[in-house]
XYZ file of C-alpha atoms in Angstrom:
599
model
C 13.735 25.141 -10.451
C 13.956 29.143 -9.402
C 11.564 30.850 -7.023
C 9.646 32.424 -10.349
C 9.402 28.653 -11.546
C 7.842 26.903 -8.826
C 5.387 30.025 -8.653
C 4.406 29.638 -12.456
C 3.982 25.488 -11.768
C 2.062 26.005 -8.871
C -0.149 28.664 -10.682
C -0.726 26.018 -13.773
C -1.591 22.910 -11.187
C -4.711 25.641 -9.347
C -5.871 25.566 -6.311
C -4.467 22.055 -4.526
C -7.155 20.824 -1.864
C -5.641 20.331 1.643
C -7.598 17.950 3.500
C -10.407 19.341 6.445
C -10.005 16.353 9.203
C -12.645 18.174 11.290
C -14.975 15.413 10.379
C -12.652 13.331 13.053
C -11.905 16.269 15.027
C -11.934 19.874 15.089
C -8.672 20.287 16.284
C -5.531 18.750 18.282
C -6.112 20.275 21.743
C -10.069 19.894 21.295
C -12.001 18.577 24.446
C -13.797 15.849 22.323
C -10.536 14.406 21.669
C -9.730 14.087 25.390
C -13.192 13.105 26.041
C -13.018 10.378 23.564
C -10.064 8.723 24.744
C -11.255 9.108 28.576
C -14.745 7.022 27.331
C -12.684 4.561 25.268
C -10.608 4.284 28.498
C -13.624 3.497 31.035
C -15.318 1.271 28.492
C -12.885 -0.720 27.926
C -11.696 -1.230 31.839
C -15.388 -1.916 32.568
C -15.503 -4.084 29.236
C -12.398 -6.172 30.398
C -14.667 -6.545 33.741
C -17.551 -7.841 32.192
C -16.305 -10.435 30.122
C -12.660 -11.507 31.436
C -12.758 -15.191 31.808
C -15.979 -15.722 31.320
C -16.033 -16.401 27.206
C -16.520 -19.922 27.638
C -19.783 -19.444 29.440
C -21.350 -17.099 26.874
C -24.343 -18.007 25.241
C -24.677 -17.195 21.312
C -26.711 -13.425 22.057
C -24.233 -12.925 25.046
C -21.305 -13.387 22.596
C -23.133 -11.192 20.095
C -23.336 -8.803 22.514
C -20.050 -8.556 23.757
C -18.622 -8.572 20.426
C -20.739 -5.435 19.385
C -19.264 -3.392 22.731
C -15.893 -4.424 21.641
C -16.275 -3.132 17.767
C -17.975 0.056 19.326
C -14.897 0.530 21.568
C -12.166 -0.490 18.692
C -13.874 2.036 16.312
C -13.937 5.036 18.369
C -10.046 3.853 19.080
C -9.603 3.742 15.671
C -11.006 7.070 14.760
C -8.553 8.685 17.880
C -5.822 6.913 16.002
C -6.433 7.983 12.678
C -6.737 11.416 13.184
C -2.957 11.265 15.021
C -1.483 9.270 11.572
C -3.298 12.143 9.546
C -2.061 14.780 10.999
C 1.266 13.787 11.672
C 1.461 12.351 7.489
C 0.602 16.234 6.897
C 3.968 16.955 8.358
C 6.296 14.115 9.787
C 9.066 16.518 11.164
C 7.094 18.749 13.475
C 8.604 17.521 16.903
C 4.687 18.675 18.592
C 3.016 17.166 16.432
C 4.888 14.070 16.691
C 5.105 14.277 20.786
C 0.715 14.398 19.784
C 1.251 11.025 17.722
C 3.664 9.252 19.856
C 1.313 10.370 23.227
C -2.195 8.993 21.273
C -0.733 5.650 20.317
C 0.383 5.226 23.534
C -2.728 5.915 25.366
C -4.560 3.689 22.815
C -2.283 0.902 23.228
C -2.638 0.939 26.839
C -6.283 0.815 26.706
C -5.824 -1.959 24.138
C -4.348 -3.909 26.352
C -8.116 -3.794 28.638
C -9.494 -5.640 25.410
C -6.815 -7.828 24.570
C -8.217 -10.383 26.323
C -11.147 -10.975 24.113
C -9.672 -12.371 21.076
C -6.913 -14.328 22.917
C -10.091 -16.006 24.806
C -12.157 -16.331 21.740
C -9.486 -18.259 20.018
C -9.198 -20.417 22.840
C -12.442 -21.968 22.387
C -13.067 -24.953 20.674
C -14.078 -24.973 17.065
C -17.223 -27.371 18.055
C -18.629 -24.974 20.484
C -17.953 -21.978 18.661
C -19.888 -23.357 15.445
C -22.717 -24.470 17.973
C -22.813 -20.837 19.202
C -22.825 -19.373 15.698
C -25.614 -22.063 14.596
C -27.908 -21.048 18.061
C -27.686 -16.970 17.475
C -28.515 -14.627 14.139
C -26.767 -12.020 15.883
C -23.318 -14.094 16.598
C -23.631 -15.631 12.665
C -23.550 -11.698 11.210
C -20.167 -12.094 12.778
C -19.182 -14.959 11.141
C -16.556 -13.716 8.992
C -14.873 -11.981 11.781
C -14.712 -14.737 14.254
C -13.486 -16.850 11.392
C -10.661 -14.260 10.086
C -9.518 -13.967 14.042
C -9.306 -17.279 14.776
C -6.899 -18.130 11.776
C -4.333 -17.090 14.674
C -5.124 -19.421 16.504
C -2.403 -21.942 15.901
C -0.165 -19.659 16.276
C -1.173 -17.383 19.390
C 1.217 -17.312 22.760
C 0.512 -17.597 26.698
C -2.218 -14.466 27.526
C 0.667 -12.962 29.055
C 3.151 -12.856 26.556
C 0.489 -11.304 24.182
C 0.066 -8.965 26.411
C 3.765 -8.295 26.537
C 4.063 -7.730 23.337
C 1.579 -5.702 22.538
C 2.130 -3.404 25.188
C 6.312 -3.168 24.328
C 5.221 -2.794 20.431
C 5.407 1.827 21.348
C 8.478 1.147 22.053
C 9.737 -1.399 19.949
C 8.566 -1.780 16.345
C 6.419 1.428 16.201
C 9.271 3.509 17.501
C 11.673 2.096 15.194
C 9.428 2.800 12.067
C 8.747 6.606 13.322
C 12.671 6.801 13.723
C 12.293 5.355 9.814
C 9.750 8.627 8.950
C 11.493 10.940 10.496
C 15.101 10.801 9.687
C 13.749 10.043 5.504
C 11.250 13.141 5.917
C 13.997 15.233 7.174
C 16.338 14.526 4.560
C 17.304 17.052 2.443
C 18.857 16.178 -0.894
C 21.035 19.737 -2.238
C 20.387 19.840 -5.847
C 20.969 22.906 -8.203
C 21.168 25.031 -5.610
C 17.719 24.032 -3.641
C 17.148 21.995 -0.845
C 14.598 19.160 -2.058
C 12.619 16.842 -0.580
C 12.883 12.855 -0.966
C 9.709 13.339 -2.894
C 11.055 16.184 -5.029
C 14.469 14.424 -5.802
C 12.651 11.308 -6.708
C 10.491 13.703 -9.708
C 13.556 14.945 -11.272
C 14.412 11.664 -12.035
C 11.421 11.497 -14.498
C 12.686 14.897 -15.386
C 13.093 15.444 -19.217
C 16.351 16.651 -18.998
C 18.753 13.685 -18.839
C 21.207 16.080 -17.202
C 18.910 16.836 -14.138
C 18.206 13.293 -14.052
C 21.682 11.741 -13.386
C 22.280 14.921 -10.915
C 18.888 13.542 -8.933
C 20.052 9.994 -8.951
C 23.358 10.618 -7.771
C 22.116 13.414 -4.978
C 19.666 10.795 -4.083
C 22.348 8.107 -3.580
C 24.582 10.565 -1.632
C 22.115 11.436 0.744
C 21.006 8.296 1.444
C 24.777 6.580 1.410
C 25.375 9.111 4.333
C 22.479 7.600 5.970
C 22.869 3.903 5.366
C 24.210 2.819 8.474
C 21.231 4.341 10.478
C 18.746 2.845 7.729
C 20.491 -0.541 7.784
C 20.313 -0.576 11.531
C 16.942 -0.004 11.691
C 16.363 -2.726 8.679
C 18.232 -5.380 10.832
C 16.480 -4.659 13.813
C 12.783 -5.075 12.498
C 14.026 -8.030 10.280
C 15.476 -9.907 13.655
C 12.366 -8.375 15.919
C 10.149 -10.171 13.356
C 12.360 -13.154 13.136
C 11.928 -13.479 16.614
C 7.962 -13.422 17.093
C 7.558 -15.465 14.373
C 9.826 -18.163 15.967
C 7.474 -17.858 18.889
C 4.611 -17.918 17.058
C 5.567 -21.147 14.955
C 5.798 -19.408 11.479
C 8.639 -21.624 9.466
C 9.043 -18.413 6.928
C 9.408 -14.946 6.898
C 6.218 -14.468 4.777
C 3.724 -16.867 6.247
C 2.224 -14.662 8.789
C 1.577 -11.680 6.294
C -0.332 -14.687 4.550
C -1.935 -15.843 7.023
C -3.109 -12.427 7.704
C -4.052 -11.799 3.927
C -6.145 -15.033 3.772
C -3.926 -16.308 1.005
C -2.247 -19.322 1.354
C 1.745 -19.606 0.886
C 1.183 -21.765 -2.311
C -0.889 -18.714 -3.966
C 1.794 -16.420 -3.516
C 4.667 -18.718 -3.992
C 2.826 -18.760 -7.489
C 2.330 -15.465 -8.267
C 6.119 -14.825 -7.726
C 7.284 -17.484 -9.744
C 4.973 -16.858 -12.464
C 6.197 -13.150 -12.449
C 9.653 -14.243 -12.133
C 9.498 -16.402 -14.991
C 8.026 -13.524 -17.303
C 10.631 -11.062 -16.244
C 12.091 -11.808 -19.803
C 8.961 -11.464 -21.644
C 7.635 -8.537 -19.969
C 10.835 -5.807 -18.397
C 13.696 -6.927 -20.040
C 11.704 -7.284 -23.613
C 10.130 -3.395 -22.656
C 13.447 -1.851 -21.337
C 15.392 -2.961 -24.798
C 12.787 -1.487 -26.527
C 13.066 2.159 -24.539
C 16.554 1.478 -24.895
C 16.180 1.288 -28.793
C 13.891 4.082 -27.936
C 16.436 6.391 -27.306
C 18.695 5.471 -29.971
C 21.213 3.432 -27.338
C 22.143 -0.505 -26.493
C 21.918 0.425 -22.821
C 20.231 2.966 -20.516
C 21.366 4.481 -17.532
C 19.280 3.109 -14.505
C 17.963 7.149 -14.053
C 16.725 6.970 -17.407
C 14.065 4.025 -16.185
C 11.333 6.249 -15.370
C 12.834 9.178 -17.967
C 9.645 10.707 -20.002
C 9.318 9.016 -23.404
C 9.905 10.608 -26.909
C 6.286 12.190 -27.920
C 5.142 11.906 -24.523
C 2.707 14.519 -23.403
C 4.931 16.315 -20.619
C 2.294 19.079 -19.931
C 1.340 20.151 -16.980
C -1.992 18.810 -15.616
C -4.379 21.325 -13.872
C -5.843 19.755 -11.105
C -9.280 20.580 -12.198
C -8.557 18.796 -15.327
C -7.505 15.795 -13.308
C -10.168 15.650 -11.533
C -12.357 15.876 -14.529
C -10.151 13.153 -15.977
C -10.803 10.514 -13.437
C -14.428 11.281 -12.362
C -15.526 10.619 -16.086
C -13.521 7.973 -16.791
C -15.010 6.731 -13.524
C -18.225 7.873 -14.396
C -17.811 5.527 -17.871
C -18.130 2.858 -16.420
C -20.118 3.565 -13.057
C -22.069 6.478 -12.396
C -22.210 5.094 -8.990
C -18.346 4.569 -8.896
C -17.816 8.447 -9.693
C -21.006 9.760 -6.844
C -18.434 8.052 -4.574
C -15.566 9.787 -5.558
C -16.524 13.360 -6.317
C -17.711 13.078 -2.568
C -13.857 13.237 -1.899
C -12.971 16.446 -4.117
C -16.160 18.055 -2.352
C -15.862 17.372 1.126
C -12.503 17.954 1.747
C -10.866 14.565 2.262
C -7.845 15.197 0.284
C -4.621 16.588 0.819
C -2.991 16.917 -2.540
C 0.367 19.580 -2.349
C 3.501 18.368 -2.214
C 5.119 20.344 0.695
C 8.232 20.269 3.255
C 7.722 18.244 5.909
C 4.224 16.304 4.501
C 5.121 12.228 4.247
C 6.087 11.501 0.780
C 4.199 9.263 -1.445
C 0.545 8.727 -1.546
C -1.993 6.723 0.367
C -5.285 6.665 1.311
C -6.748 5.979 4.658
C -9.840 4.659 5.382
C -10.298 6.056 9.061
C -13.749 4.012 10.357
C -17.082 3.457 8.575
C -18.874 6.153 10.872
C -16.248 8.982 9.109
C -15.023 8.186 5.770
C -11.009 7.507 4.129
C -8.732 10.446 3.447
C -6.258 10.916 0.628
C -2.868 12.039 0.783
C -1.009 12.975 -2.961
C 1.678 15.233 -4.048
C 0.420 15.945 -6.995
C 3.094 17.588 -9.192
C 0.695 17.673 -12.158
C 2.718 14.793 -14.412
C 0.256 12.690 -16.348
C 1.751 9.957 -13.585
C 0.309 11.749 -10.677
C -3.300 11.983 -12.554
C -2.846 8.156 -12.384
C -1.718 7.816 -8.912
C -5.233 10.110 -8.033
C -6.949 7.560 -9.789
C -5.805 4.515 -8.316
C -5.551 6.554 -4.506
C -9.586 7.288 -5.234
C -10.215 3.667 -6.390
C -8.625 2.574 -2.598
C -10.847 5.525 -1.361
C -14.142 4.593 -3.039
C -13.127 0.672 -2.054
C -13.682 1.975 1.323
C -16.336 3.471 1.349
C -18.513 1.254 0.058
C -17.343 -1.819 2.366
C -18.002 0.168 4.959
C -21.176 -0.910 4.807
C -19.990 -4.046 6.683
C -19.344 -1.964 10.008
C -16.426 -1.629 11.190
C -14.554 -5.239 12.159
C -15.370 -6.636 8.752
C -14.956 -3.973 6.146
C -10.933 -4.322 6.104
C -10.216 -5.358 3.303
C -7.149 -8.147 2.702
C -4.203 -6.647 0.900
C -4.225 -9.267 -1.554
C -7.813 -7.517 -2.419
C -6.899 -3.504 -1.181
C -5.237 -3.211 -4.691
C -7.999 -4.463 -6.702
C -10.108 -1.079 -6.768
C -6.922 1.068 -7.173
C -5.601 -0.811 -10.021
C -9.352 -1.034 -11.613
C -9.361 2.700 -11.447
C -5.627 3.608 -12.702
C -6.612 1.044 -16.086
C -9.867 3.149 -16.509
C -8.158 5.989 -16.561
C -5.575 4.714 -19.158
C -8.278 3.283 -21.154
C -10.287 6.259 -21.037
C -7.564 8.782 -21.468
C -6.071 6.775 -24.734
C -9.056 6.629 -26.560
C -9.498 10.154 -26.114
C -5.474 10.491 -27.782
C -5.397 10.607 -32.005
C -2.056 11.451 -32.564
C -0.503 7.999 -33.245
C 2.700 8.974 -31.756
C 1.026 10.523 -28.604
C -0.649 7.251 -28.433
C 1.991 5.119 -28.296
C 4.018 7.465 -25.722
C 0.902 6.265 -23.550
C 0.770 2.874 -24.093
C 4.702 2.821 -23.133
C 3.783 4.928 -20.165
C 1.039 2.547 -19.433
C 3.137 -0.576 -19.462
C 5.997 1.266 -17.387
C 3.363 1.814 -14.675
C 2.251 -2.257 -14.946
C 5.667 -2.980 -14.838
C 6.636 -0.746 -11.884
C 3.137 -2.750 -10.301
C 3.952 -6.358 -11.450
C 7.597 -6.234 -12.081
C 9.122 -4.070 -8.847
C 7.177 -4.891 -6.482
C 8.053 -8.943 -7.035
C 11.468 -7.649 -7.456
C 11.191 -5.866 -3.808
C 9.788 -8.927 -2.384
C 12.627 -11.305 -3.464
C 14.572 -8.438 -1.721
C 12.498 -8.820 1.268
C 12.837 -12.577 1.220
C 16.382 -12.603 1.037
C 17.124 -10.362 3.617
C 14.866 -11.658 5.980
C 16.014 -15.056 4.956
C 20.124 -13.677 5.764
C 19.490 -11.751 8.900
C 18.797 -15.021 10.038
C 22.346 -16.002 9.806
C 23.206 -12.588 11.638
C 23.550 -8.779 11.108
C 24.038 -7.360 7.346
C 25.944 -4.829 6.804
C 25.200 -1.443 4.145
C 26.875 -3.725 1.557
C 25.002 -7.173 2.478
C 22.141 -4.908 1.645
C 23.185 -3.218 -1.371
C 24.747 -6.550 -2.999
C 20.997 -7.981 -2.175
C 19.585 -5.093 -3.870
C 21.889 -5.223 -7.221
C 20.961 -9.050 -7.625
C 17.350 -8.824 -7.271
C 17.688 -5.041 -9.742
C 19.875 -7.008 -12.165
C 17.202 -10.412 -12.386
C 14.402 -8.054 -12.695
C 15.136 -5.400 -14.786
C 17.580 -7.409 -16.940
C 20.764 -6.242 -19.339
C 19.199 -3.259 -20.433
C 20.312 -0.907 -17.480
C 23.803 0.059 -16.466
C 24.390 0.663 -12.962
C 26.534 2.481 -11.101
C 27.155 2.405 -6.948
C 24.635 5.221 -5.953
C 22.199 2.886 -6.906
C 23.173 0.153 -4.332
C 21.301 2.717 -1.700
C 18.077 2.965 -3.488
C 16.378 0.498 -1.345
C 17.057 2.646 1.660
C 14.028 5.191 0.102
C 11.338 2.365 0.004
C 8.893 3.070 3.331
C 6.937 -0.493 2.661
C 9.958 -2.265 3.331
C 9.439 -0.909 7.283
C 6.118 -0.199 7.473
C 4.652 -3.807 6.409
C 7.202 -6.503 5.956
C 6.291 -8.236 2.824
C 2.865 -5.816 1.859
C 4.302 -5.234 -1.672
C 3.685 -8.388 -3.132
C -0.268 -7.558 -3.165
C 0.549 -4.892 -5.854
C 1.274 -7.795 -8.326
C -1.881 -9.696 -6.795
C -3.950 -6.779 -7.277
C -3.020 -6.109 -10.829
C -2.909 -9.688 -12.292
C -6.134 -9.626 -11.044
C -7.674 -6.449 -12.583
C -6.216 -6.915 -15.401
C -7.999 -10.833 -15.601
C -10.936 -8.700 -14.349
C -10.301 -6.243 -17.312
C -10.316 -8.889 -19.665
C -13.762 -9.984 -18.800
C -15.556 -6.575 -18.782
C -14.038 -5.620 -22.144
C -15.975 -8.324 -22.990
C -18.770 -6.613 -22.272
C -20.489 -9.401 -20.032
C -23.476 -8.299 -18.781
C -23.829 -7.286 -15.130
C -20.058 -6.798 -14.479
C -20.339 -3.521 -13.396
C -22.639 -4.876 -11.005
C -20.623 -7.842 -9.986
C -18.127 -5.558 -9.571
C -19.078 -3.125 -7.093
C -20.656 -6.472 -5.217
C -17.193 -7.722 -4.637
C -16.092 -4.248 -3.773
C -19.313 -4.219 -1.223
C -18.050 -7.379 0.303
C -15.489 -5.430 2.195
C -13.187 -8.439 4.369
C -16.325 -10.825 4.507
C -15.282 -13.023 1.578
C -12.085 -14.800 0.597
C -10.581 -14.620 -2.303
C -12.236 -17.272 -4.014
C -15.173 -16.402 -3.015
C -15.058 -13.129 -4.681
C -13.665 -13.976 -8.170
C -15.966 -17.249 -8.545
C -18.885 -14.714 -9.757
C -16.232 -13.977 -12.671
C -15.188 -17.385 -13.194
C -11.626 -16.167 -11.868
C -9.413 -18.963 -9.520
C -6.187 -17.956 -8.085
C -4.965 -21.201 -7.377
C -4.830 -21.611 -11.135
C -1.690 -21.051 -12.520
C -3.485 -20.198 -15.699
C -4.948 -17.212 -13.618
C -1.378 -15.285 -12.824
C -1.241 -16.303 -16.809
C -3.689 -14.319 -18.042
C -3.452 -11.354 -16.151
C 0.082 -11.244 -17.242
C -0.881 -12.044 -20.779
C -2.171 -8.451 -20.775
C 1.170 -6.983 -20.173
C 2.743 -8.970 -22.502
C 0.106 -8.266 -25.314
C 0.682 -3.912 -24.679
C 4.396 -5.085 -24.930
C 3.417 -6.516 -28.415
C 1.470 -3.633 -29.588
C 4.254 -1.406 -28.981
C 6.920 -3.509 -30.527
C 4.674 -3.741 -33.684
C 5.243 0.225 -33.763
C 8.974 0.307 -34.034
């Protein structure tokens, strides 16, 4: 794209927000910021003094008590914290403003370590005494869901000193190796048509319309990162054996368990849910991906074609104004409450939506602490895509805010639960969007789009945890090499996307570009949780039961106080059931039927 191109784009897309963190703090080298971490330091040396071996002699309004000064003290951590990860997300590759991350977490995690203490002696208490406790005190039983979500560690918790070790070597360990992750992928430049792009900008020309500019992206991509992959398998070994150690410590018998255990959803549930998925790949990507291959008049596509724009799609740019028009109201549709929430967050300035140099690639959407409110990062491009990806960053955004509610130690929500707003939101969209489509053949260009996005949620991300589980599963055995990795990453492509796709060896580096596979060992697996479920959750309200919407924003409201199945039983909704990862996969395969029915 020339100079006089990206000009005209950016003139079509309007004015992008950039996001205003002075609601956290005015400014890197602002005294409050000092200030704050000097309090957080003295409170928590003089909370560590105060309560240090004494948990067992606590009385129900003492433990109350305590726990309060320790959620005061974690939150105004949290808030120094956030502000460093959203201002270093703005731009990963500024070596000051990474020296201003690196030096915050550090700080933090030393005055972390004061506090550690509390939940290593809480779980040490007996479950007898601790119900007794809870039973004796209204102000300890508000905490209930807290105390019972820390002490799920309990089993598998070390020596006070070893905890301590670890947490205090984690800077310098795991956290340094992910930041080494960032840096070197955020610094990457892929050559391409005579520009320098960005991971994020090679990655859109790959969904370019011009088949041409999409095999040049794919194969500068895998270049790039082949030239890497030594560095990017090192670092991949060394978290895989770092976790492999811990969790030998710890007593976990798989790689997964503690992400379970720390989602609240028991290995069974998800061993499920990946079957299930697994067993549909047939029904659901290879059936779709023959189609798009029929599609475009071929027996096999290229594997850059995957994501290539359908015939009749609607490749206009989006304005971001119209975007944001787009989701509000179909927000709005069903919730007037649900879209208050989120035009808060195109009004106050808690979005950062350009895609520029430097700025980490993807999207997310932070939910800082309950006494600020969650940022959004995008780079929005204007493609219909990115309209959805604001819709499903807002649904995590307006998630947040209204379990915040619960104060700060219970409004985290579980991953297997963080996708369930996003998801709600991107199908609302969809929904909304298509019924505002006549063309027929517009329509069905969205439907395909719509299934390529619930595959890419369903589909890849069980795909990229069998490629988690058999890595982590390997390393065991010893170091893999580039190749172990690649071979890994061709089995699990082939299996999931099926004999629709030809590959080539470029591809074999493609899972170097994946930042979940460092950030959060086996996260991605709550993508397919999260939209099995919405789309079981779907099926109800297009029922039109009464009180859903209600319901709804109830079990959004809930923040991390409730379980899993204590949140769908209002909806009749049991993931245990294998007829649950049924049905919500029964809604994939049903779009799948309405578009063959068009060919």
């Amino acid at each position: 794209m020339s100079d006089a191109q990206s000009t005209s784009t950016a003139k079509a897309l309007g004015d992008l927000p950039e996001w205003d963190l002075s609601d956290l703090y005015p400014g890197q080298d602002d005294p409050s910021l000092e200030g704050d971490l000097t309090a957080a330091s003295a409170s928590a040396s003089l909370f560590k003094q105060s309560f240090a071996g004494r948990m067992d002699g606590l009385d129900g309004d003492q433990l109350a008590a305590a726990i309060q000064e320790y959620e005061r003290i974690d939150e105004l951590l949290s808030k120094l914290m956030s502000y460093a990860q959203l201002v270093y997300s703005g731009n990963v590759t500024d070596p000051a403003i990474g020296r201003f991350y690196q030096s915050v977490n550090e700080r933090a995690n030393a005055i972390y370590s004061d506090m550690l203490f509390f939940t290593l002696e809480l779980n040490r208490l007996e479950d007898a005494h601790v119900e007794a406790l809870l039973n004796e005190s209204a102000q300890l039983a508000a905490y209930r869901p807290w105390i019972r979500d820390q002490r799920v560690m309990r089993p598998h918790q070390l020596a006070d000193d070893l905890e301590r070790l670890l947490h205090e070597k984690s800077v310098a360990g795991r956290s340094a190796w992910v930041r080494l992750y960032d840096q070197t992928l955020a610094g990457l430049r892929f050559p391409m048509n005579g520009e320098e792009l960005t991971s994020t900008q090679v990655l859109d020309r790959m969904s370019s319309r011009n088949p041409v500019e999409r095999k040049d992206a794919a194969h500068c991509l895998g270049t790039v990162l082949s030239k890497n992959g030594s560095l990017f398998a090192y670092i991949t070994n060394t978290l895989a054996k770092d976790k492999d150690i811990e969790d030998r410590w710890r007593g976990f018998d798989r790689p997964v368990s503690a992400r379970n255990l720390r989602n609240y959803v028991e290995d069974e549930v998800v061993d499920a849910l990946s079957s299930a998925v697994r067993q549909a790949f047939p029904d659901l990507s290879h059936r779709y991906y023959r189609l798009k291959a029929k599609w475009f008049e071929t027996d096999q596509l290229d594997y850059w074609d995957r994501m290539a724009p359908l015939p009749d799609e609607d490749d206009r740019l989006v304005p971001w104004d119209q975007a944001q028009s787009t989701v509000l109201t179909a927000y709005g549709q069903f919730s007037p409450e649900l879209a208050s929430i989120g035009e808060k967050f195109f009004k106050g300035g808690w979005i950062d939506a350009p895609a520029r140099p430097g700025k980490a690639s993807g999207a997310f959407a932070h939910p800082t602490v309950p006494s600020a409110h969650p940022y959004l990062l995008l780079n929005y491009q204007g493609k219909v895509r990115d309209v959805m990806t604001l819709a499903h960053e807002l649904g995590h955004g307006v998630h947040q805010v209204l379990a915040g509610g619960q104060g700060h130690l219970m409004a985290d929500t579980p991953l297997t639960l963080a996708e369930t707003a996003s998801v709600f939101g991107e199908m609302l969209t969809f929904q909304s969007m298509l019924a505002g489509t006549e063309d027929p053949k517009r329509r069905r260009a969205m439907l395909a789009s719509k299934i390529e996005d619930m595959l890419n949620t369903v589909v890849r991300q069980i795909a990229f945890y069998e490629f988690e589980r058999r890595v982590h599963d390997a390393r065991k055995n010893g170091e893999l090499s580039v190749d172990d990795l690649g071979d890994i990453w061709m089995d699990v492509s082939r299996e999931s996307l099926g004999d629709a796709f030809r590959f080539d060896d470029h591809f074999r580096t493609f899972w170097m570009y994946i930042p979940h596979f460092i950030h959060a060992p086996f996260y991605v697996y709550a993508y397919a949780f999260g939209d099995c479920l919405v789309n079981s959750l779907y099926s109800l309200y297009e029922e039109a039961e009464e009180g859903f919407a209600a319901k709804y924003l109830d079990m959004l409201r809930a923040g991390g106080t409730l379980r899993h199945q204590e949140l769908l039983a209002p909806f009749g909704l049991d993931a245990s059931d294998p007829a649950f990862w049924a049905k919500g996969l029964g809604v994939v395969s049903r779009f799948i039927d309405r578009l063959e029915e068009t060919f």
